[in-house]
Amino acid sequence: ARTLGLALAFVFLRQGDRVGLALIDGDHASILPPRGGERQLHEMARQVLSRPPAGPTALGSGLEAVVARHPRALVLLLSDLLTDQPQDWLVPLSVHRARGRMAWVIHVVDPAEIDFPYEEPARFVGLEGEGELGLNPRELAAAYRQEFASFLKDQEEACVDAALLHLLVNTGEPLDAPLREVLRG
């Protein structure tokens, strides 16, 4: 997500657009106002690379702050969409879209989330404060894959229903295709 976001910022800045950044963690959005120029890209990279993702995120309140401050902006949400409040991101982006503005939901997933390639008993640690679970993946693999596929489908359908542009990005694949897709959109 970081690499794709910075690559898109680079392209937009090179064509003379102003680009901003909102890093959302918890229910707080750290917002870098839109500006143009190379200095903006350096500041965006500094912020993105210095703040690792941490803790649960309420995307909805962060996005509300973004669209309230920049009601005419193109909004690109780059996220795994795994939030405390499922699809809390949908309302602010739907309102933004209903006002005639463009919004993309760039859903970033890891190949292991899709394939669940684990076979041996292991400890799984939640990266957003969920704790640890000791599991036998063989017993859960089929149910997990089905549940995750359903999750992906639900996110895509929610975007389609709200007229939001949706793009699923697998981090195990090159970024050139997603870059082209967003820039074409």
Short mmCIF file of C-alpha atoms in Angstrom, two decimals:
data_model
loop_
_atom_site.label_atom_id
_atom_site.label_comp_id
_atom_site.label_asym_id
_atom_site.label_seq_id
_atom_site.Cartn_x
_atom_site.Cartn_y
_atom_site.Cartn_z
CA ALA A 1 0.00 0.00 0.00
CA ARG A 2 2.83 2.38 0.84
CA THR A 3 4.69 1.75 -2.40
CA LEU A 4 1.56 2.01 -4.52
CA GLY A 5 0.42 5.18 -2.74
CA LEU A 6 3.79 6.87 -3.18
CA ALA A 7 4.00 5.78 -6.83
CA LEU A 8 0.57 7.29 -7.50
CA ALA A 9 1.56 10.47 -5.66
CA PHE A 10 4.69 10.70 -7.81
CA VAL A 11 2.67 10.42 -11.04
CA PHE A 12 0.03 12.94 -9.92
CA LEU A 13 2.68 15.42 -8.76
CA ARG A 14 4.62 15.04 -12.04
CA GLN A 15 1.51 16.00 -13.99
CA GLY A 16 1.12 19.14 -11.88
CA ASP A 17 -1.57 18.00 -9.45
CA ARG A 18 -1.58 18.80 -5.77
CA VAL A 19 -1.47 15.72 -3.55
CA GLY A 20 -2.19 15.27 0.14
CA LEU A 21 -1.93 12.39 2.56
CA ALA A 22 -3.99 11.13 5.47
CA LEU A 23 -2.58 8.40 7.68
CA ILE A 24 -5.44 6.93 9.67
CA ASP A 25 -4.81 4.93 12.82
CA GLY A 26 -7.22 4.34 15.63
CA ASP A 27 -9.88 6.95 15.04
CA HIS A 28 -7.33 9.68 14.30
CA ALA A 29 -6.26 10.99 10.89
CA SER A 30 -2.88 12.68 10.53
CA ILE A 31 -3.39 14.90 7.48
CA LEU A 32 -0.73 16.41 5.25
CA PRO A 33 -2.51 19.11 3.22
CA PRO A 34 -2.43 18.90 -0.59
CA ARG A 35 0.55 20.62 -2.20
CA GLY A 36 2.53 20.26 -5.36
CA GLY A 37 6.20 19.69 -6.00
CA GLU A 38 9.01 17.35 -5.22
CA ARG A 39 9.23 18.49 -1.61
CA GLN A 40 5.67 17.19 -1.06
CA LEU A 41 6.63 13.73 -2.28
CA HIS A 42 9.62 13.66 0.07
CA GLU A 43 7.44 14.69 3.01
CA MET A 44 4.84 12.05 2.11
CA ALA A 45 7.53 9.37 1.88
CA ARG A 46 9.00 10.45 5.21
CA GLN A 47 5.62 10.23 6.94
CA VAL A 48 4.57 6.95 5.33
CA LEU A 49 7.88 5.21 5.99
CA SER A 50 8.30 6.48 9.55
CA ARG A 51 4.90 5.32 10.80
CA PRO A 52 4.34 1.59 10.71
CA PRO A 53 0.71 0.47 10.82
CA ALA A 54 -0.36 -0.22 14.38
CA GLY A 55 -3.50 -1.00 16.29
CA PRO A 56 -7.14 -1.15 15.29
CA THR A 57 -8.37 1.47 12.86
CA ALA A 58 -11.71 3.19 12.47
CA LEU A 59 -11.46 4.28 8.85
CA GLY A 60 -14.85 5.97 8.88
CA SER A 61 -14.03 8.81 11.26
CA GLY A 62 -10.65 9.39 9.60
CA LEU A 63 -12.23 9.53 6.16
CA GLU A 64 -14.95 11.88 7.42
CA ALA A 65 -12.20 14.29 8.45
CA VAL A 66 -10.51 13.98 5.06
CA VAL A 67 -13.61 14.58 2.93
CA ALA A 68 -14.77 17.41 5.22
CA ARG A 69 -11.43 19.23 4.77
CA HIS A 70 -11.15 18.47 1.05
CA PRO A 71 -14.68 18.07 -0.32
CA ARG A 72 -13.69 18.38 -4.00
CA ALA A 73 -10.67 16.07 -3.93
CA LEU A 74 -10.20 12.70 -5.58
CA VAL A 75 -9.92 10.28 -2.63
CA LEU A 76 -7.87 7.10 -2.85
CA LEU A 77 -8.32 4.77 0.12
CA LEU A 78 -5.52 2.21 0.29
CA SER A 79 -6.33 -0.33 3.00
CA ASP A 80 -6.79 -3.98 3.89
CA LEU A 81 -10.32 -2.94 4.97
CA LEU A 82 -9.99 -4.99 8.14
CA THR A 83 -11.47 -2.59 10.65
CA ASP A 84 -13.14 -2.71 14.05
CA GLN A 85 -16.34 -1.49 12.45
CA PRO A 86 -16.90 -3.36 9.17
CA GLN A 87 -17.37 -1.05 6.21
CA ASP A 88 -17.23 2.10 8.37
CA TRP A 89 -15.30 3.59 5.45
CA LEU A 90 -18.32 3.21 3.16
CA VAL A 91 -20.48 6.10 4.45
CA PRO A 92 -17.98 8.97 4.05
CA LEU A 93 -16.85 7.71 0.64
CA SER A 94 -20.46 7.17 -0.50
CA VAL A 95 -21.38 10.72 0.50
CA HIS A 96 -18.27 12.02 -1.27
CA ARG A 97 -19.23 10.08 -4.40
CA ALA A 98 -22.88 11.19 -4.20
CA ARG A 99 -21.61 14.78 -4.31
CA GLY A 100 -20.11 14.00 -7.71
CA ARG A 101 -16.53 13.42 -6.58
CA MET A 102 -14.35 10.45 -7.45
CA ALA A 103 -13.30 7.91 -4.86
CA TRP A 104 -11.27 4.73 -5.22
CA VAL A 105 -11.12 1.88 -2.74
CA ILE A 106 -7.82 0.13 -3.29
CA HIS A 107 -8.13 -3.06 -1.29
CA VAL A 108 -4.65 -4.37 -0.49
CA VAL A 109 -4.29 -8.05 0.43
CA ASP A 110 -1.38 -10.39 1.03
CA PRO A 111 -1.26 -13.64 -0.98
CA ALA A 112 -1.28 -15.64 2.28
CA GLU A 113 -4.61 -14.02 3.21
CA ILE A 114 -6.11 -15.42 0.03
CA ASP A 115 -4.38 -18.81 -0.19
CA PHE A 116 -3.89 -19.54 3.53
CA PRO A 117 -0.88 -21.76 2.71
CA TYR A 118 -0.24 -22.88 6.28
CA GLU A 119 -0.27 -26.58 7.12
CA GLU A 120 1.52 -27.12 10.41
CA PRO A 121 0.12 -26.15 13.83
CA ALA A 122 1.27 -22.65 14.65
CA ARG A 123 0.65 -19.57 16.76
CA PHE A 124 -1.08 -16.79 14.86
CA VAL A 125 -0.54 -13.30 16.24
CA GLY A 126 -3.04 -10.53 15.51
CA LEU A 127 -1.23 -7.46 14.20
CA GLU A 128 -3.84 -5.05 15.50
CA GLY A 129 -4.06 -6.08 19.15
CA GLU A 130 -6.16 -9.24 18.84
CA GLY A 131 -3.69 -11.42 20.75
CA GLU A 132 -2.44 -14.91 19.89
CA LEU A 133 -4.20 -18.07 18.81
CA GLY A 134 -2.74 -21.55 18.63
CA LEU A 135 -4.31 -23.24 15.60
CA ASN A 136 -4.10 -26.28 13.41
CA PRO A 137 -4.43 -24.68 9.95
CA ARG A 138 -5.41 -27.94 8.25
CA GLU A 139 -8.64 -28.00 10.25
CA LEU A 140 -9.49 -24.40 9.39
CA ALA A 141 -8.08 -23.86 5.89
CA ALA A 142 -11.24 -24.55 3.85
CA ALA A 143 -13.49 -22.51 6.15
CA TYR A 144 -10.95 -19.67 6.28
CA ARG A 145 -10.62 -19.50 2.49
CA GLN A 146 -14.38 -19.47 2.10
CA GLU A 147 -14.79 -16.75 4.73
CA PHE A 148 -12.04 -14.60 3.24
CA ALA A 149 -13.44 -14.98 -0.29
CA SER A 150 -16.83 -13.90 1.07
CA PHE A 151 -15.19 -10.89 2.75
CA LEU A 152 -13.54 -9.85 -0.53
CA LYS A 153 -16.81 -10.24 -2.43
CA ASP A 154 -18.72 -8.21 0.19
CA GLN A 155 -16.22 -5.34 -0.05
CA GLU A 156 -16.36 -5.28 -3.83
CA GLU A 157 -20.17 -5.41 -3.88
CA ALA A 158 -20.39 -2.58 -1.34
CA CYS A 159 -18.20 -0.45 -3.60
CA VAL A 160 -20.24 -1.26 -6.69
CA ASP A 161 -23.49 -0.47 -4.86
CA ALA A 162 -22.07 2.91 -3.75
CA ALA A 163 -20.64 3.70 -7.23
CA LEU A 164 -17.11 3.65 -5.81
CA LEU A 165 -14.24 2.48 -7.96
CA HIS A 166 -12.81 -0.72 -6.47
CA LEU A 167 -9.46 -2.35 -7.12
CA LEU A 168 -8.14 -5.48 -5.42
CA VAL A 169 -4.34 -5.40 -5.17
CA ASN A 170 -2.41 -8.56 -4.29
CA THR A 171 0.94 -7.64 -2.71
CA GLY A 172 2.50 -10.74 -4.25
CA GLU A 173 2.02 -9.35 -7.77
CA PRO A 174 3.79 -6.48 -9.57
CA LEU A 175 2.29 -3.03 -9.08
CA ASP A 176 2.34 -1.95 -12.73
CA ALA A 177 -1.17 -3.29 -13.46
CA PRO A 178 -2.82 -1.57 -10.44
CA LEU A 179 -0.98 1.67 -11.27
CA ARG A 180 -2.27 1.58 -14.85
CA GLU A 181 -5.80 0.77 -13.66
CA VAL A 182 -5.97 3.73 -11.29
CA LEU A 183 -4.44 6.13 -13.80
CA ARG A 184 -6.90 4.97 -16.48
CA GLY A 185 -9.86 5.27 -14.09
#
